Coordinates of C-alpha atoms in Angstrom, one line a residue:
M254 CA 41.4 32.3 -3.1
S255 CA 38.3 30.1 -2.6
A256 CA 35.9 31.0 0.2
T257 CA 35.7 28.6 3.1
K258 CA 32.3 27.4 4.4
K259 CA 31.6 28.7 7.9
E260 CA 31.1 26.0 10.2
P261 CA 27.8 26.1 12.4
K262 CA 28.1 27.1 16.0
R263 CA 28.4 24.3 18.4
E264 CA 27.5 24.3 22.1
S265 CA 28.3 21.6 24.6
G266 CA 29.0 19.1 21.9
R267 CA 25.6 19.7 20.2
V268 CA 25.2 20.7 16.7
A269 CA 23.5 24.0 15.8
S270 CA 19.9 23.9 14.9
G271 CA 19.3 23.5 11.1
Q272 CA 22.6 21.6 10.4
H273 CA 21.0 18.3 9.9
P274 CA 18.1 17.6 7.4
L275 CA 15.6 16.4 10.0
D276 CA 16.4 19.0 12.5
P277 CA 13.3 20.9 14.0
G278 CA 14.7 24.0 12.4
T279 CA 14.2 22.5 8.8
D280 CA 11.7 24.4 6.7
S281 CA 8.5 22.8 5.6
V282 CA 8.2 21.4 2.0
N283 CA 5.8 23.2 -0.3
L284 CA 4.3 20.6 -2.5
E285 CA 1.5 21.4 -5.0
G286 CA 0.0 24.0 -2.7
Y287 CA 0.5 21.9 0.6
E288 CA 2.9 23.0 3.2
I289 CA 4.2 19.8 4.5
P290 CA 6.5 19.7 7.6
Y291 CA 9.3 17.2 7.2
R292 CA 7.8 14.9 9.8
T293 CA 4.7 14.2 7.7
A294 CA 6.6 14.3 4.4
P295 CA 7.2 10.6 4.0
F296 CA 3.5 9.8 3.6
F297 CA 1.4 11.7 0.9
L298 CA -0.6 10.7 -2.0
V299 CA 1.8 12.1 -4.8
K300 CA 4.2 9.2 -4.3
K301 CA 7.2 11.4 -3.3
T302 CA 9.4 11.1 -0.3
V303 CA 11.7 13.7 1.4
V304 CA 15.4 12.7 1.0
Y305 CA 18.5 14.4 2.2
S306 CA 21.5 14.9 -0.1
E307 CA 24.6 15.3 1.8
E308 CA 26.5 16.5 -1.3
E309 CA 24.0 19.2 -2.1
D310 CA 23.2 19.9 1.6
E311 CA 19.5 20.2 1.0
L312 CA 16.2 18.3 0.9
F313 CA 14.8 17.1 -2.3
L314 CA 11.7 15.1 -3.3
K315 CA 12.2 11.6 -4.8
T316 CA 9.5 9.5 -6.5
A317 CA 9.4 5.7 -5.6
K318 CA 9.6 3.0 -8.1
G319 CA 8.2 -0.4 -8.6
D320 CA 4.9 -2.1 -9.3
T321 CA 1.2 -2.1 -8.2
Y322 CA -1.9 -4.0 -9.4
D323 CA -5.3 -2.5 -8.6
V324 CA -5.1 1.3 -8.5
Y325 CA -6.7 2.9 -11.5
N326 CA -9.3 5.4 -12.0
D327 CA -12.8 5.0 -13.5
D328 CA -16.4 6.1 -13.2
F329 CA -19.0 4.1 -11.1
Y330 CA -22.5 3.3 -10.8
E331 CA -25.0 0.4 -10.2
C332 CA -25.5 0.0 -6.6
D333 CA -28.7 0.7 -4.5
G334 CA -29.4 4.1 -2.9
E335 CA -28.2 7.7 -3.3
P336 CA -24.6 8.6 -3.0
E337 CA -23.3 9.7 0.5
H338 CA -20.0 11.1 0.8
P339 CA -19.3 12.5 4.3
G340 CA -15.9 12.6 5.9
L341 CA -13.5 10.1 4.2
C342 CA -16.2 9.3 1.7
R343 CA -15.6 12.5 -0.2
D344 CA -13.9 11.8 -3.5
E345 CA -11.0 14.3 -3.1
R346 CA -7.4 14.6 -2.4
H347 CA -6.6 13.7 1.3
E348 CA -3.9 15.5 3.1
L349 CA -2.2 12.9 5.2
E350 CA -1.1 13.8 8.7
G351 CA 1.8 11.8 10.0
V352 CA 2.7 8.2 9.7
G353 CA 0.0 6.5 11.9
R354 CA 2.7 4.2 13.3
D355 CA 4.8 3.8 16.3
L356 CA 8.1 4.2 14.8
I357 CA 7.9 8.0 14.9
D358 CA 5.2 8.8 17.5
G359 CA 6.8 12.0 18.9
V360 CA 7.5 10.4 22.3
V361 CA 11.1 9.9 23.4
D362 CA 11.6 8.2 26.8
Y363 CA 13.8 9.6 29.6
D364 CA 15.6 7.6 32.3
P365 CA 16.5 10.1 35.2
K366 CA 18.7 7.6 36.8
K367 CA 20.9 7.0 33.8
K368 CA 20.3 10.5 32.6
I369 CA 19.6 9.4 29.0
W370 CA 16.9 9.9 26.3
F371 CA 16.0 6.7 24.7
K372 CA 13.6 4.8 22.3
M373 CA 13.0 1.2 21.5
I374 CA 11.4 0.6 18.1
H375 CA 10.4 -2.4 16.0
V376 CA 11.9 -2.6 12.6
P377 CA 11.6 -5.9 10.5
S378 CA 15.0 -7.6 10.2
A379 CA 14.7 -7.4 6.5
F380 CA 15.7 -3.7 6.9
Y381 CA 18.6 -4.0 9.1
G382 CA 21.0 -4.2 6.2
A383 CA 19.8 -0.9 4.8
I384 CA 20.0 0.8 8.2
I385 CA 23.5 -0.5 8.8
G386 CA 24.7 0.3 5.3
P387 CA 27.8 -1.0 3.3
G388 CA 30.6 -1.5 5.9
G389 CA 28.3 0.0 8.5
S390 CA 28.6 3.5 6.9
T391 CA 24.9 4.5 7.1
L392 CA 24.6 3.5 10.8
K393 CA 27.9 5.3 11.6
A394 CA 26.8 8.5 9.8
I395 CA 23.6 8.6 11.9
Q396 CA 25.4 8.0 15.1
N397 CA 28.2 10.6 14.4
E398 CA 26.1 13.3 12.9
L399 CA 23.3 13.1 15.6
D400 CA 25.4 12.0 18.5
V401 CA 23.1 9.1 19.2
K402 CA 24.0 5.5 19.9
V403 CA 22.0 3.1 17.6
T404 CA 21.9 -0.7 18.5
V405 CA 20.8 -3.0 15.8
P406 CA 20.1 -6.6 16.5
R407 CA 22.6 -9.1 15.1
R408 CA 22.0 -10.7 11.7
G409 CA 19.6 -13.6 12.0
T410 CA 18.0 -12.4 15.2
E411 CA 14.8 -10.4 16.1
G412 CA 14.4 -7.7 18.5
P413 CA 13.9 -4.0 19.0
I414 CA 16.4 -1.3 17.6
E415 CA 17.5 0.9 20.6
L416 CA 18.4 4.6 20.2
V417 CA 20.1 6.3 23.1
S418 CA 21.4 10.0 23.7
Y419 CA 23.1 11.6 26.6
N420 CA 22.5 15.0 25.3
A421 CA 18.8 15.7 24.1
S422 CA 15.6 14.1 23.1
S423 CA 15.8 15.9 19.8
G424 CA 18.9 13.7 18.7
V425 CA 16.9 10.5 19.3
Q426 CA 13.9 11.9 17.4
R427 CA 16.0 12.9 14.4
A428 CA 17.7 9.4 14.3
L429 CA 14.1 7.9 14.4
E430 CA 13.2 10.0 11.5
R431 CA 16.4 9.0 9.4
I432 CA 15.6 5.4 10.1
E433 CA 12.0 5.9 9.0
L434 CA 13.2 7.4 5.7
I435 CA 15.5 4.5 5.2
V436 CA 12.8 2.0 5.8
L437 CA 10.4 3.9 3.4
E438 CA 12.8 3.8 0.6
S439 CA 13.7 0.1 1.3
R440 CA 10.1 -1.0 1.5
A441 CA 9.3 0.5 -1.9
K442 CA 11.9 -1.7 -3.5
K443 CA 10.4 -5.0 -2.0
P444 CA 7.6 -6.9 -3.7
Y445 CA 4.1 -6.8 -2.3
S446 CA 3.3 -9.6 0.2
H447 CA -0.4 -9.2 1.1
F448 CA -3.5 -7.4 -0.4
V449 CA -6.7 -6.0 1.3
A450 CA -9.9 -7.2 -0.6
V451 CA -13.6 -7.5 -0.6
P452 CA -14.1 -11.3 -1.2
A453 CA -16.3 -12.1 -4.2
N454 CA -16.4 -15.9 -3.9
Q455 CA -20.3 -15.9 -3.2
E456 CA -22.0 -19.0 -4.7
H457 CA -24.1 -17.3 -7.2
I458 CA -21.1 -15.1 -8.5
M459 CA -18.9 -18.2 -8.7
L460 CA -21.5 -20.1 -10.6
K461 CA -21.9 -17.5 -13.2
Y462 CA -18.1 -17.0 -13.4
V463 CA -17.6 -20.8 -14.0
E464 CA -20.3 -20.8 -16.7
L465 CA -18.6 -18.0 -18.4
R466 CA -15.1 -19.5 -18.2
D467 CA -16.1 -23.0 -19.3
R468 CA -17.9 -21.5 -22.4
I469 CA -14.7 -19.6 -23.4
L470 CA -12.4 -22.6 -22.7
G471 CA -14.6 -25.1 -24.7
S472 CA -15.1 -22.9 -27.8
A473 CA -12.9 -22.7 -30.8
D474 CA -14.5 -19.3 -31.5
F475 CA -11.8 -17.6 -29.2
P476 CA -8.0 -17.5 -29.8
E477 CA -5.9 -20.2 -28.4
D478 CA -4.0 -18.0 -26.0
A479 CA -7.3 -16.9 -24.4
R480 CA -8.0 -20.6 -23.7
I481 CA -5.1 -21.5 -21.6
P482 CA -6.8 -22.7 -18.4
E483 CA -4.2 -21.5 -16.0
L484 CA -5.0 -17.9 -17.1
W485 CA -8.3 -18.1 -15.4
Y486 CA -8.9 -17.6 -11.7
N487 CA -10.1 -20.3 -9.3
P488 CA -13.6 -19.3 -8.4
N489 CA -12.8 -19.4 -4.8
K490 CA -10.2 -16.5 -5.3
L491 CA -12.5 -14.1 -6.9
H492 CA -12.2 -10.7 -5.1
L493 CA -12.2 -6.9 -5.5
T494 CA -8.7 -5.6 -4.5
I495 CA -8.6 -2.4 -2.4
S496 CA -4.9 -2.1 -1.6
M497 CA -1.6 -3.9 -2.1
L498 CA 0.6 -4.2 1.1
C499 CA 4.2 -5.0 1.9
L500 CA 4.3 -6.7 5.3
L501 CA 7.4 -8.2 6.4
D502 CA 6.9 -9.9 9.8
K503 CA 4.0 -10.9 12.2
H504 CA 4.4 -7.5 14.1
E505 CA 3.7 -5.7 10.8
E506 CA 0.7 -8.0 10.1
K507 CA -0.8 -7.2 13.4
E508 CA -0.3 -3.5 12.8
A509 CA -1.8 -3.7 9.4
A510 CA -4.8 -5.6 10.8
A511 CA -5.4 -3.0 13.5
A512 CA -5.2 -0.2 10.9
L513 CA -7.6 -1.9 8.6
S514 CA -10.2 -2.4 11.4
E515 CA -10.0 1.3 12.4
A516 CA -10.3 2.3 8.6
V517 CA -13.3 0.1 8.0
E518 CA -15.1 1.6 11.1
R519 CA -14.5 5.2 9.8
A520 CA -15.4 4.5 6.2
R521 CA -18.7 2.8 7.1
D522 CA -20.5 6.2 6.8
C523 CA -20.1 5.7 3.1
L524 CA -22.3 2.8 3.1
P525 CA -26.2 2.3 3.2
R526 CA -27.7 2.4 6.7
G527 CA -29.4 -0.6 8.1
K528 CA -28.7 -3.0 5.3
P529 CA -25.6 -4.5 3.6
L530 CA -24.5 -2.8 0.4
K531 CA -25.2 -4.9 -2.8
V532 CA -23.3 -4.2 -5.9
L533 CA -24.0 -5.4 -9.4
L534 CA -21.0 -7.1 -11.2
R535 CA -21.7 -6.5 -14.9
G536 CA -19.8 -6.2 -18.0
L537 CA -16.3 -7.0 -18.9
D538 CA -13.3 -4.8 -19.5
I539 CA -9.5 -4.9 -19.8
M540 CA -6.4 -3.3 -18.2
G541 CA -4.8 -1.2 -20.9
D542 CA -6.2 -0.2 -24.4
D543 CA -5.5 -3.1 -26.6
P544 CA -8.0 -5.9 -26.5
G545 CA -5.8 -7.9 -28.9
H546 CA -3.0 -8.2 -26.4
T547 CA -4.1 -7.5 -22.9
A548 CA -2.6 -8.9 -19.5
V549 CA -5.8 -8.6 -17.4
L550 CA -9.6 -9.3 -18.1
Y551 CA -11.9 -8.2 -15.4
A552 CA -15.7 -7.9 -14.4
K553 CA -16.7 -4.3 -13.7
A554 CA -17.8 -3.3 -10.2
R555 CA -19.3 0.3 -10.4
C556 CA -20.9 1.7 -7.3
D557 CA -20.5 5.2 -5.8
K558 CA -20.9 4.0 -2.2
L559 CA -18.4 1.2 -2.5
Q560 CA -15.9 3.4 -4.4
A561 CA -16.1 5.9 -1.6
F562 CA -15.6 3.2 1.1
A563 CA -12.8 1.7 -0.8
N564 CA -11.0 5.0 -1.4
G565 CA -11.3 5.9 2.3
V566 CA -9.9 2.4 3.5
A567 CA -7.0 2.7 1.0
A568 CA -6.2 6.3 2.0
A569 CA -6.0 5.2 5.7
L570 CA -3.7 2.2 4.8
L571 CA -1.5 4.5 2.8
K572 CA -0.8 6.5 5.9
T573 CA 0.6 3.4 7.7
G574 CA 3.5 3.1 5.2
F575 CA 2.6 -0.6 4.5
A576 CA 1.0 0.3 1.0
P577 CA 4.0 1.9 -0.8
Q578 CA 3.3 3.5 -4.0
K579 CA 5.9 2.1 -6.5
R580 CA 5.4 3.7 -9.9
E581 CA 4.9 7.3 -10.9
W582 CA 1.3 6.7 -12.1
D583 CA 0.3 4.6 -9.1
N584 CA -2.1 6.0 -6.5
Q585 CA -2.8 3.6 -3.7
A586 CA -5.6 5.9 -2.3
T587 CA -7.6 5.8 -5.5
V588 CA -9.0 2.3 -6.1
K589 CA -10.4 0.9 -9.4
L590 CA -13.2 -1.4 -8.5
H591 CA -12.9 -4.7 -10.5
M592 CA -13.0 -8.3 -10.2
T593 CA -10.1 -10.0 -12.1
I594 CA -11.1 -13.3 -13.9
A595 CA -8.1 -13.9 -16.1
N596 CA -4.5 -12.8 -15.7
A597 CA -1.5 -13.3 -18.0
R598 CA 0.7 -13.5 -14.9
K599 CA -1.0 -16.7 -14.1
S600 CA 0.4 -18.2 -17.2
D601 CA 3.6 -19.1 -15.5
E602 CA 1.8 -21.9 -13.8
A603 CA 1.3 -23.4 -17.4
K604 CA 3.9 -24.9 -19.7
K605 CA 3.5 -21.8 -22.0
R606 CA 4.4 -18.5 -20.6
I607 CA 2.6 -15.5 -22.2
Y608 CA 2.4 -11.9 -21.5
G609 CA -0.8 -11.0 -23.1
F610 CA -3.9 -12.6 -24.7
D611 CA -6.5 -11.7 -27.2
V612 CA -9.9 -11.0 -25.7
T613 CA -11.5 -9.1 -28.8
E614 CA -14.1 -11.8 -29.5
I615 CA -14.8 -12.4 -25.7
L616 CA -15.7 -8.7 -25.4
K617 CA -17.9 -8.9 -28.4
Q618 CA -19.8 -11.9 -27.2
F619 CA -19.8 -11.3 -23.4
G620 CA -19.2 -7.6 -23.0
T621 CA -22.4 -7.1 -21.0
Y622 CA -22.2 -10.4 -19.2
E623 CA -23.9 -10.2 -15.7
F624 CA -22.4 -12.0 -12.6
G625 CA -25.0 -11.0 -10.2
H626 CA -25.1 -8.8 -7.1
L627 CA -22.2 -8.9 -4.7
S628 CA -23.1 -8.5 -1.0
V629 CA -20.3 -6.5 0.6
S630 CA -20.1 -8.0 4.1
K631 CA -16.4 -8.1 5.0
V632 CA -12.9 -6.9 4.1
V633 CA -9.8 -9.3 4.4
I634 CA -6.1 -9.1 4.4
N635 CA -4.9 -12.1 2.3
V636 CA -1.4 -13.4 1.6
L637 CA -0.4 -12.8 -2.0
G638 CA 0.6 -15.9 -3.7
R639 CA 0.5 -17.6 -7.1
G640 CA 0.4 -21.2 -5.8
K641 CA -2.2 -23.8 -7.0
T642 CA -4.1 -23.7 -3.6
D643 CA -7.9 -23.5 -3.9
E644 CA -8.1 -20.3 -1.9
Y645 CA -6.0 -17.4 -0.5
M646 CA -4.6 -17.7 3.1
S647 CA -6.3 -15.0 5.1
I648 CA -4.5 -13.4 8.1
Y649 CA -7.3 -11.2 9.1
E650 CA -11.0 -10.3 8.3
K651 CA -13.2 -7.4 9.4
S652 CA -17.0 -7.8 9.1
I653 CA -18.7 -4.7 7.8
V654 CA -21.7 -4.2 10.1
P655 CA -24.1 -1.5 8.6
L656 CA -24.8 1.6 10.6
S657 CA -28.3 1.9 12.1

């Protein structure tokens, strides 16, 4: 005779504590030495998300999938002054505390006249389908399991998602957390739409870049695949990427801009006081280990102060949830400082599509090429695009004012 599973005790129509995965009775997750409560679990640097399995009735950690561009690790040097690493500048693992957004802010409203607990939240319409689920199955599960009414705007319309409970605020809070997990998983599957960068399109740097590009394109010393003009960046688009973002509507663009502004203010401690930071762009390198077939050729930008600043900004943006880590080896909180000058992806603008090009001779002749000093004066959020426009469309820029 098989044993039957004992049902949890119910009182006044409410489920017993611990029955649902995001109940306050849920134990914290132990991950590589960190005790992480479920409410902070969706955002930490090791690219794992807390997911609930109804079949196994337990929490487990799931790694996200996808792509990212500018998150590698390297050493650094060649900027003025001695290194300073206070606060966020320290080159170490950052334990993230919470999501930093208003989707789960711990505050559930109460209407004493209607005697209901409720919450209105903004979620981009691109996630409505994932929240509703096939045939409404996901939405029905949230409502039935947590005894919460969830109203999602109709397809093709915009508006807040409303959550209402007649029993307790905890039901609304747990429903919020379930929706947040759905959004996290769905965002990781979507392509990046924006990127945060330090612009490098300063006149003297552009002139040196154009000189190098034209010498390579006009010489038969270099392989034909490296002399496809479309591979090479427009000089007005030169930049150092800090973080890749997935922003799906104007509301998220505003939230990301506010988060970037705050992050820059906090990370300014990493930079020299009383003067702008200047970083020497010198030398060429590749992404990968085969110069005979590489997808990316870039100029090196090595500076301890800028490295610490960029890492601090990237870590803060990671907390927002807008910078999803999509591959197991990605780390959106550790930035590889570099200025891409040629990229095989850009070949899709040409007649001949290639996936790699030979830069062996380029590295031999120009491996120590100097582009000049970059004055780090601002950080921008640009719209990611592969069009033939002369420059990126920027939705926000934050000036970096040196501390006195």
